[in-house]
Amino acid sequence: MRSNELSNERPLGLSDERANKPIITREALENLTYQKYGDSPTIRSYTKWKLFEENSPLKLPTEAKAGEVPVRGHVAFSGSEASFDLPNGVELTEGTLGLSQPEESRILGFHFYALKNAYSLKIKENLAEPLVVVSHLSERAFISHHLSIEVENARVPIIIYDMAEDGTKSLVVELKARNAEIELLTVGKHRSLSHYLLRASLGGKSRIRAFTAVYGGRMSHHREDYSLEGKESELFLRGIPIGIGSAVDYLTNVLQYGEESKSETRVHGFSYKNGWTVHRGTAKVFERARNSSSVVVSEVTIMDEGSLGVSVPMLEVDTGEIEAASHSSSVRQFDEDALFYLRSRGLDREEALSLFVHGIGEALSSHLERLRSKARSATAELVEELL
């Protein structure tokens, strides 16, 4: 085991060379925009970028003390500090995998502008217990955390806790899988502004089973990008974005290049108490990805009047040799008949809503094996705290 704590110091075991991470100047930030609007005239309103502009690293401190982290992790980022207590078989280095760059968007420009250190983990053997990663901020500042994970010839369960209590927090996770099986559970608990980006690259015969439960804060922009590059690579992604008196813009993007690759994305979001829940799910099967399959299912349930739900699934197929391809969208009000039935059995409204959301969480997490119980308990805890 290794245990290292740092604020401005380099962790033990890392070289003294300059960190291998992208650099961007304040001047270069001025030329960047948050996102391109060409694909939809309404897309600009999904994330309230004005809030990030008002709370950017150009206006807030980029240093913060560690707070009281409610979850213990093998990798723990809190404020500007980081600590590592890694299991055997996990190697710590410094730098990124290069899967994200500051020139892509203004929010990523802010991320790298404020970023102090980037760390990388290499895993080449099976892990008996989940690798737990925690990203936390409890002060008014703009803080960036950046972690890369390479998994090769191994089966690895990973849990990521993304927690923003105050200020603006940006977390970028880069993930590369080669002949690997990964179960990935992501739990987002936000009160303030949060930017999250997962970039995953899957080589041949790699499989990722992912489940995301994210509770939006003042504004949460949560994005997951998966690139299925190798033959027979597979992704099974499930998500529950929840906006209860809060806002979450949840984006899932899947690019399929590998032959006989398979992707299945199913998301069911909820909005309540003037909440704002958006899911944008995109999948593209490229010409060389012959004999592949791709599914995108997007649903949002609006639990009461005054809340907003948006579902935007998109599917593009460039090859005629396709096994299966489908997408569907649904935005609906909560079933008042079901609510009446549950209340007639002695439950109040919020207990009935909690039971309904918990049931959806159980159904969506059934594809997991080692992390199924943790995913279900995490969803239940989120709902209980919110309601």
CSV table of C-alpha atoms in Angstrom, one decimal:
chain,number,residue,atom,x,y,z
A,1,MET,CA,0.0,0.0,0.0
A,2,ARG,CA,1.1,3.6,-0.6
A,3,SER,CA,-0.2,6.6,1.2
A,4,ASN,CA,0.7,10.1,0.0
A,5,GLU,CA,-0.9,13.5,1.0
A,6,LEU,CA,-0.1,16.7,-0.7
A,7,SER,CA,-1.1,20.3,-1.2
A,8,ASN,CA,1.6,21.9,-3.2
A,9,GLU,CA,4.0,19.0,-2.8
A,10,ARG,CA,4.6,16.2,-5.3
A,11,PRO,CA,3.5,12.7,-4.1
A,12,LEU,CA,6.1,10.2,-3.2
A,13,GLY,CA,7.2,8.0,-6.1
A,14,LEU,CA,6.7,10.6,-8.8
A,15,SER,CA,9.6,12.2,-10.7
A,16,ASP,CA,10.6,15.9,-10.4
A,17,GLU,CA,10.0,16.5,-14.1
A,18,ARG,CA,7.3,19.0,-15.2
A,19,ALA,CA,3.8,17.5,-15.2
A,20,ASN,CA,2.7,16.2,-18.6
A,21,LYS,CA,-0.5,18.2,-18.8
A,22,PRO,CA,-1.9,20.6,-21.4
A,23,ILE,CA,-1.3,24.3,-20.7
A,24,ILE,CA,-3.5,27.3,-21.7
A,25,THR,CA,-3.0,31.0,-21.3
A,26,ARG,CA,-5.5,33.5,-20.2
A,27,GLU,CA,-5.3,35.2,-23.6
A,28,ALA,CA,-6.1,31.9,-25.4
A,29,LEU,CA,-9.2,31.5,-23.2
A,30,GLU,CA,-10.7,34.6,-24.8
A,31,ASN,CA,-11.1,32.8,-28.2
A,32,LEU,CA,-13.0,29.8,-26.8
A,33,THR,CA,-16.7,29.2,-26.7
A,34,TYR,CA,-18.6,26.8,-24.4
A,35,GLN,CA,-20.2,24.7,-27.1
A,36,LYS,CA,-21.1,24.7,-30.8
A,37,TYR,CA,-24.7,25.5,-31.6
A,38,GLY,CA,-24.9,24.3,-35.2
A,39,ASP,CA,-26.8,21.1,-34.5
A,40,SER,CA,-29.8,22.6,-32.7
A,41,PRO,CA,-31.1,26.1,-32.2
A,42,THR,CA,-32.1,25.4,-28.6
A,43,ILE,CA,-29.0,23.6,-27.4
A,44,ARG,CA,-27.5,26.7,-25.9
A,45,SER,CA,-30.0,26.9,-23.1
A,46,TYR,CA,-29.5,23.4,-21.7
A,47,THR,CA,-26.5,24.3,-19.6
A,48,LYS,CA,-26.6,27.7,-17.9
A,49,TRP,CA,-23.1,28.7,-19.0
A,50,LYS,CA,-23.6,32.2,-17.7
A,51,LEU,CA,-23.3,30.8,-14.1
A,52,PHE,CA,-19.9,29.2,-15.0
A,53,GLU,CA,-18.8,32.5,-16.6
A,54,GLU,CA,-19.7,34.3,-13.4
A,55,ASN,CA,-17.8,31.7,-11.3
A,56,SER,CA,-14.8,31.0,-13.5
A,57,PRO,CA,-11.2,30.7,-12.5
A,58,LEU,CA,-10.8,34.3,-13.8
A,59,LYS,CA,-13.1,35.5,-11.0
A,60,LEU,CA,-12.7,33.0,-8.2
A,61,PRO,CA,-9.6,31.7,-6.3
A,62,THR,CA,-8.0,28.6,-7.8
A,63,GLU,CA,-6.8,27.3,-4.4
A,64,ALA,CA,-8.9,25.8,-1.6
A,65,LYS,CA,-8.3,23.9,1.6
A,66,ALA,CA,-9.4,20.3,2.0
A,67,GLY,CA,-12.8,19.9,3.5
A,68,GLU,CA,-14.3,17.1,5.5
A,69,VAL,CA,-14.8,14.4,2.9
A,70,PRO,CA,-17.7,12.1,3.7
A,71,VAL,CA,-16.3,9.2,1.8
A,72,ARG,CA,-13.0,7.4,2.0
A,73,GLY,CA,-11.2,6.8,-1.3
A,74,HIS,CA,-8.0,5.2,-2.6
A,75,VAL,CA,-7.7,8.5,-4.5
A,76,ALA,CA,-9.1,11.5,-2.7
A,77,PHE,CA,-9.2,15.0,-4.1
A,78,SER,CA,-10.5,17.7,-1.8
A,79,GLY,CA,-10.0,21.3,-2.6
A,80,SER,CA,-6.4,21.8,-3.9
A,81,GLU,CA,-5.2,18.7,-1.9
A,82,ALA,CA,-4.9,15.1,-2.9
A,83,SER,CA,-4.2,11.9,-1.1
A,84,PHE,CA,-3.5,8.4,-2.4
A,85,ASP,CA,-3.8,5.0,-0.6
A,86,LEU,CA,-3.6,2.6,-3.5
A,87,PRO,CA,-4.1,-1.1,-3.4
A,88,ASN,CA,-1.4,-3.5,-4.8
A,89,GLY,CA,-1.3,-3.7,-8.5
A,90,VAL,CA,-2.1,0.0,-9.1
A,91,GLU,CA,0.8,2.2,-10.2
A,92,LEU,CA,0.7,6.0,-9.7
A,93,THR,CA,2.3,8.4,-12.2
A,94,GLU,CA,1.8,12.0,-13.2
A,95,GLY,CA,0.3,13.3,-16.4
A,96,THR,CA,-2.8,12.7,-18.7
A,97,LEU,CA,-3.7,10.3,-21.4
A,98,GLY,CA,-4.3,13.2,-23.8
A,99,LEU,CA,-7.9,12.3,-24.4
A,100,SER,CA,-9.1,15.9,-23.5
A,101,GLN,CA,-7.6,19.2,-24.6
A,102,PRO,CA,-8.2,22.8,-23.4
A,103,GLU,CA,-8.9,24.1,-26.9
A,104,GLU,CA,-12.0,22.0,-27.2
A,105,SER,CA,-14.3,24.4,-25.3
A,106,ARG,CA,-14.2,27.3,-22.8
A,107,ILE,CA,-15.2,25.0,-19.9
A,108,LEU,CA,-12.3,22.7,-20.6
A,109,GLY,CA,-10.1,25.7,-21.1
A,110,PHE,CA,-11.1,26.8,-17.6
A,111,HIS,CA,-10.4,23.3,-16.3
A,112,PHE,CA,-6.8,23.2,-17.6
A,113,TYR,CA,-6.2,26.9,-16.7
A,114,ALA,CA,-7.0,26.2,-13.0
A,115,LEU,CA,-5.5,22.7,-12.9
A,116,LYS,CA,-2.4,22.3,-10.7
A,117,ASN,CA,-1.6,18.6,-11.1
A,118,ALA,CA,-2.8,15.7,-13.2
A,119,TYR,CA,-2.4,12.1,-12.0
A,120,SER,CA,-2.5,8.8,-13.8
A,121,LEU,CA,-3.1,5.2,-12.6
A,122,LYS,CA,-2.0,2.0,-14.4
A,123,ILE,CA,-3.8,-1.2,-13.5
A,124,LYS,CA,-2.5,-4.5,-15.0
A,125,GLU,CA,-4.0,-7.1,-12.7
A,126,ASN,CA,-7.5,-7.9,-11.3
A,127,LEU,CA,-8.7,-5.9,-8.3
A,128,ALA,CA,-10.5,-7.8,-5.6
A,129,GLU,CA,-12.2,-4.7,-4.2
A,130,PRO,CA,-13.5,-1.6,-6.0
A,131,LEU,CA,-11.0,1.3,-6.6
A,132,VAL,CA,-12.7,4.3,-5.0
A,133,VAL,CA,-12.1,7.8,-6.4
A,134,VAL,CA,-13.4,10.9,-4.5
A,135,SER,CA,-13.5,14.5,-5.9
A,136,HIS,CA,-14.7,17.1,-3.4
A,137,LEU,CA,-15.0,20.8,-2.9
A,138,SER,CA,-16.5,22.7,0.0
A,139,GLU,CA,-15.1,26.3,-0.5
A,140,ARG,CA,-16.0,29.1,-2.8
A,141,ALA,CA,-13.3,28.6,-5.4
A,142,PHE,CA,-12.8,27.2,-8.9
A,143,ILE,CA,-10.9,23.9,-8.5
A,144,SER,CA,-10.0,21.4,-11.1
A,145,HIS,CA,-9.2,17.7,-10.5
A,146,HIS,CA,-7.9,15.4,-13.3
A,147,LEU,CA,-7.3,11.7,-13.2
A,148,SER,CA,-6.3,9.2,-15.9
A,149,ILE,CA,-6.8,5.4,-15.5
A,150,GLU,CA,-5.3,2.8,-17.8
A,151,VAL,CA,-6.6,-0.8,-17.4
A,152,GLU,CA,-5.0,-3.6,-19.4
A,153,ASN,CA,-5.7,-7.4,-19.3
A,154,ALA,CA,-7.6,-7.0,-16.0
A,155,ARG,CA,-11.1,-7.0,-14.4
A,156,VAL,CA,-11.5,-3.8,-12.4
A,157,PRO,CA,-14.5,-2.3,-10.5
A,158,ILE,CA,-14.3,1.5,-10.1
A,159,ILE,CA,-16.5,3.9,-8.0
A,160,ILE,CA,-16.3,7.7,-8.5
A,161,TYR,CA,-17.8,10.0,-6.0
A,162,ASP,CA,-18.2,13.6,-7.5
A,163,MET,CA,-19.2,16.1,-4.8
A,164,ALA,CA,-19.5,19.8,-5.1
A,165,GLU,CA,-20.8,21.7,-2.0
A,166,ASP,CA,-19.6,25.2,-2.8
A,167,GLY,CA,-17.8,27.1,-5.5
A,168,THR,CA,-17.2,25.6,-9.0
A,169,LYS,CA,-15.6,22.2,-9.3
A,170,SER,CA,-14.4,20.6,-12.5
A,171,LEU,CA,-13.5,16.9,-12.7
A,172,VAL,CA,-12.1,15.2,-15.8
A,173,VAL,CA,-11.5,11.4,-15.8
A,174,GLU,CA,-9.7,9.8,-18.8
A,175,LEU,CA,-10.1,6.1,-19.1
A,176,LYS,CA,-8.3,3.7,-21.4
A,177,ALA,CA,-9.3,-0.1,-21.5
A,178,ARG,CA,-7.3,-2.7,-23.4
A,179,ASN,CA,-8.6,-6.3,-23.2
A,180,ALA,CA,-10.2,-5.3,-20.0
A,181,GLU,CA,-13.5,-5.6,-18.2
A,182,ILE,CA,-14.5,-2.6,-16.1
A,183,GLU,CA,-17.6,-1.9,-13.9
A,184,LEU,CA,-17.9,1.8,-13.4
A,185,LEU,CA,-20.2,3.4,-10.8
A,186,THR,CA,-20.4,7.2,-10.8
A,187,VAL,CA,-22.3,9.0,-8.0
A,188,GLY,CA,-22.7,12.8,-8.3
A,189,LYS,CA,-23.9,14.8,-5.3
A,190,HIS,CA,-23.9,18.5,-6.0
A,191,ARG,CA,-25.2,21.7,-4.4
A,192,SER,CA,-23.1,24.2,-6.3
A,193,LEU,CA,-21.7,24.4,-9.9
A,194,SER,CA,-20.2,21.2,-11.2
A,195,HIS,CA,-18.5,20.2,-14.5
A,196,TYR,CA,-17.8,16.5,-15.1
A,197,LEU,CA,-16.2,14.9,-18.1
A,198,LEU,CA,-15.5,11.2,-18.6
A,199,ARG,CA,-13.5,10.3,-21.7
A,200,ALA,CA,-13.2,6.5,-22.3
A,201,SER,CA,-11.4,4.6,-25.0
A,202,LEU,CA,-12.1,0.9,-25.5
A,203,GLY,CA,-9.7,-1.4,-27.3
A,204,GLY,CA,-10.5,-4.8,-28.7
A,205,LYS,CA,-12.6,-7.1,-26.6
A,206,SER,CA,-12.9,-4.6,-23.8
A,207,ARG,CA,-16.2,-4.1,-22.0
A,208,ILE,CA,-17.5,-1.4,-19.8
A,209,ARG,CA,-20.6,-1.7,-17.7
A,210,ALA,CA,-21.4,1.7,-16.3
A,211,PHE,CA,-24.1,3.2,-14.0
A,212,THR,CA,-24.4,6.9,-13.2
A,213,ALA,CA,-26.6,8.5,-10.6
A,214,VAL,CA,-26.2,12.2,-10.5
A,215,TYR,CA,-28.1,14.8,-8.4
A,216,GLY,CA,-27.9,18.2,-10.0
A,217,GLY,CA,-26.8,21.2,-8.0
A,218,ARG,CA,-27.2,24.9,-8.8
A,219,MET,CA,-26.1,23.8,-12.3
A,220,SER,CA,-24.5,20.4,-13.1
A,221,HIS,CA,-23.0,19.7,-16.5
A,222,HIS,CA,-22.3,16.0,-16.6
A,223,ARG,CA,-20.8,14.5,-19.8
A,224,GLU,CA,-19.7,10.9,-20.6
A,225,ASP,CA,-17.9,10.2,-23.9
A,226,TYR,CA,-17.1,6.6,-25.0
A,227,SER,CA,-15.1,5.6,-28.1
A,228,LEU,CA,-15.4,1.9,-29.0
A,229,GLU,CA,-12.3,1.5,-31.1
A,230,GLY,CA,-11.5,-2.2,-31.0
A,231,LYS,CA,-13.3,-5.2,-32.5
A,232,GLU,CA,-15.9,-6.7,-30.2
A,233,SER,CA,-15.7,-3.8,-27.7
A,234,GLU,CA,-18.9,-3.3,-25.7
A,235,LEU,CA,-20.5,-0.6,-23.6
A,236,PHE,CA,-23.6,-1.0,-21.4
A,237,LEU,CA,-24.4,2.4,-19.9
A,238,ARG,CA,-27.3,3.3,-17.5
A,239,GLY,CA,-28.0,6.6,-15.9
A,240,ILE,CA,-30.3,8.4,-13.5
A,241,PRO,CA,-30.0,12.2,-13.6
A,242,ILE,CA,-32.1,13.8,-10.9
A,243,GLY,CA,-33.1,17.5,-10.7
A,244,ILE,CA,-35.0,18.3,-7.5
A,245,GLY,CA,-35.1,22.1,-7.1
A,246,SER,CA,-31.8,22.0,-9.1
A,247,ALA,CA,-30.5,21.6,-12.7
A,248,VAL,CA,-28.6,18.8,-14.4
A,249,ASP,CA,-27.6,18.6,-18.1
A,250,TYR,CA,-26.6,15.0,-18.6
A,251,LEU,CA,-24.8,14.1,-21.9
A,252,THR,CA,-23.9,10.7,-23.2
A,253,ASN,CA,-21.9,10.3,-26.4
A,254,VAL,CA,-20.9,7.0,-28.0
A,255,LEU,CA,-18.7,6.6,-31.1
A,256,GLN,CA,-18.3,3.2,-32.6
A,257,TYR,CA,-15.4,2.4,-34.8
A,258,GLY,CA,-14.7,-1.2,-34.1
A,259,GLU,CA,-16.2,-4.1,-36.0
A,260,GLU,CA,-18.8,-6.1,-34.1
A,261,SER,CA,-18.9,-3.5,-31.4
A,262,LYS,CA,-22.0,-3.1,-29.2
A,263,SER,CA,-23.4,-0.1,-27.3
A,264,GLU,CA,-26.6,0.2,-25.2
A,265,THR,CA,-27.4,3.4,-23.5
A,266,ARG,CA,-30.5,3.7,-21.3
A,267,VAL,CA,-31.2,6.8,-19.2
A,268,HIS,CA,-34.2,7.7,-17.0
A,269,GLY,CA,-34.2,11.1,-15.5
A,270,PHE,CA,-36.4,12.9,-13.0
A,271,SER,CA,-37.3,16.5,-12.3
A,272,TYR,CA,-39.2,17.7,-9.3
A,273,LYS,CA,-39.9,20.9,-7.3
A,274,ASN,CA,-39.0,23.3,-10.2
A,275,GLY,CA,-36.1,21.0,-11.1
A,276,TRP,CA,-34.5,21.0,-14.5
A,277,THR,CA,-33.4,17.6,-16.0
A,278,VAL,CA,-32.0,17.2,-19.5
A,279,HIS,CA,-30.6,14.1,-21.2
A,280,ARG,CA,-28.9,14.4,-24.5
A,281,GLY,CA,-27.8,11.0,-25.8
A,282,THR,CA,-25.8,10.6,-29.0
A,283,ALA,CA,-24.5,7.4,-30.7
A,284,LYS,CA,-22.7,7.2,-34.1
A,285,VAL,CA,-21.7,4.0,-35.9
A,286,PHE,CA,-19.0,4.7,-38.4
A,287,GLU,CA,-18.6,3.0,-41.8
A,288,ARG,CA,-15.8,0.6,-40.6
A,289,ALA,CA,-17.9,-0.6,-37.6
A,290,ARG,CA,-19.5,-3.4,-39.6
A,291,ASN,CA,-21.9,-5.9,-37.9
A,292,SER,CA,-22.3,-3.7,-34.9
A,293,SER,CA,-25.3,-2.7,-32.8
A,294,SER,CA,-26.3,0.5,-31.1
A,295,VAL,CA,-29.2,1.5,-28.9
A,296,VAL,CA,-30.1,4.8,-27.2
A,297,VAL,CA,-33.2,5.0,-24.9
A,298,SER,CA,-33.9,8.3,-23.2
A,299,GLU,CA,-36.7,9.0,-20.7
A,300,VAL,CA,-37.4,11.8,-18.4
A,301,THR,CA,-40.3,11.8,-15.8
A,302,ILE,CA,-41.6,15.2,-14.6
A,303,MET,CA,-42.9,14.6,-11.1
A,304,ASP,CA,-45.0,17.8,-10.7
A,305,GLU,CA,-46.0,21.0,-12.4
A,306,GLY,CA,-43.4,23.7,-12.8
A,307,SER,CA,-40.5,21.2,-13.4
A,308,LEU,CA,-38.8,20.8,-16.8
A,309,GLY,CA,-37.7,17.6,-18.6
A,310,VAL,CA,-35.9,17.3,-21.9
A,311,SER,CA,-35.0,14.1,-23.8
A,312,VAL,CA,-32.9,14.3,-27.0
A,313,PRO,CA,-31.6,11.0,-28.3
A,314,MET,CA,-29.7,11.0,-31.6
A,315,LEU,CA,-28.4,8.0,-33.6
A,316,GLU,CA,-26.4,8.1,-36.8
A,317,VAL,CA,-25.3,5.0,-38.8
A,318,ASP,CA,-22.8,5.2,-41.6
A,319,THR,CA,-22.6,1.5,-42.5
A,320,GLY,CA,-25.2,-0.7,-44.2
A,321,GLU,CA,-23.9,-3.8,-42.4
A,322,ILE,CA,-25.5,-3.2,-39.1
A,323,GLU,CA,-26.9,-5.8,-36.6
A,324,ALA,CA,-29.3,-3.5,-34.8
A,325,ALA,CA,-29.8,0.2,-34.4
A,326,SER,CA,-32.6,2.0,-32.5
A,327,HIS,CA,-33.3,5.1,-30.4
A,328,SER,CA,-36.3,6.3,-28.5
A,329,SER,CA,-37.4,9.3,-26.5
A,330,SER,CA,-40.0,9.9,-23.8
A,331,VAL,CA,-40.9,12.8,-21.6
A,332,ARG,CA,-44.0,12.2,-19.4
A,333,GLN,CA,-45.7,13.3,-16.3
A,334,PHE,CA,-45.7,11.1,-13.3
A,335,ASP,CA,-48.6,8.6,-13.4
A,336,GLU,CA,-51.2,10.1,-11.0
A,337,ASP,CA,-53.1,6.8,-11.0
A,338,ALA,CA,-50.0,5.0,-9.7
A,339,LEU,CA,-49.5,7.8,-7.1
A,340,PHE,CA,-53.1,7.5,-6.0
A,341,TYR,CA,-52.7,3.8,-5.5
A,342,LEU,CA,-49.6,4.1,-3.5
A,343,ARG,CA,-51.1,6.8,-1.3
A,344,SER,CA,-54.1,4.7,-0.7
A,345,ARG,CA,-51.7,2.1,0.8
A,346,GLY,CA,-50.6,4.6,3.4
A,347,LEU,CA,-47.6,6.3,1.7
A,348,ASP,CA,-47.4,10.1,1.5
A,349,ARG,CA,-46.5,11.8,-1.9
A,350,GLU,CA,-42.8,11.9,-1.3
A,351,GLU,CA,-42.6,8.4,0.0
A,352,ALA,CA,-44.4,7.2,-3.2
A,353,LEU,CA,-42.1,9.2,-5.4
A,354,SER,CA,-39.1,7.8,-3.6
A,355,LEU,CA,-40.3,4.3,-4.0
A,356,PHE,CA,-40.9,4.9,-7.8
A,357,VAL,CA,-37.4,6.3,-8.3
A,358,HIS,CA,-35.8,3.6,-6.3
A,359,GLY,CA,-37.6,1.0,-8.4
A,360,ILE,CA,-36.2,2.5,-11.6
A,361,GLY,CA,-32.7,2.6,-10.1
A,362,GLU,CA,-33.0,-1.1,-9.3
A,363,ALA,CA,-34.0,-2.0,-12.8
A,364,LEU,CA,-31.3,0.1,-14.4
A,365,SER,CA,-28.5,-1.3,-12.2
A,366,SER,CA,-29.4,-4.9,-13.0
A,367,HIS,CA,-26.6,-5.1,-15.7
A,368,LEU,CA,-23.9,-4.7,-13.0
A,369,GLU,CA,-22.4,-7.7,-11.2
A,370,ARG,CA,-19.9,-6.7,-8.5
A,371,LEU,CA,-21.2,-3.1,-8.0
A,372,ARG,CA,-25.0,-3.8,-8.3
A,373,SER,CA,-25.7,-3.5,-4.5
A,374,LYS,CA,-23.6,-0.4,-4.2
A,375,ALA,CA,-25.4,1.3,-7.1
A,376,ARG,CA,-28.8,0.5,-5.6
A,377,SER,CA,-27.8,1.8,-2.2
A,378,ALA,CA,-26.3,4.9,-3.7
A,379,THR,CA,-29.5,5.6,-5.6
A,380,ALA,CA,-31.6,5.0,-2.5
A,381,GLU,CA,-29.4,7.4,-0.4
A,382,LEU,CA,-29.6,10.1,-3.0
A,383,VAL,CA,-33.4,9.9,-3.1
A,384,GLU,CA,-33.7,9.8,0.7
A,385,GLU,CA,-31.5,12.9,1.1
A,386,LEU,CA,-33.3,14.8,-1.6
A,387,LEU,CA,-36.9,14.0,-0.4
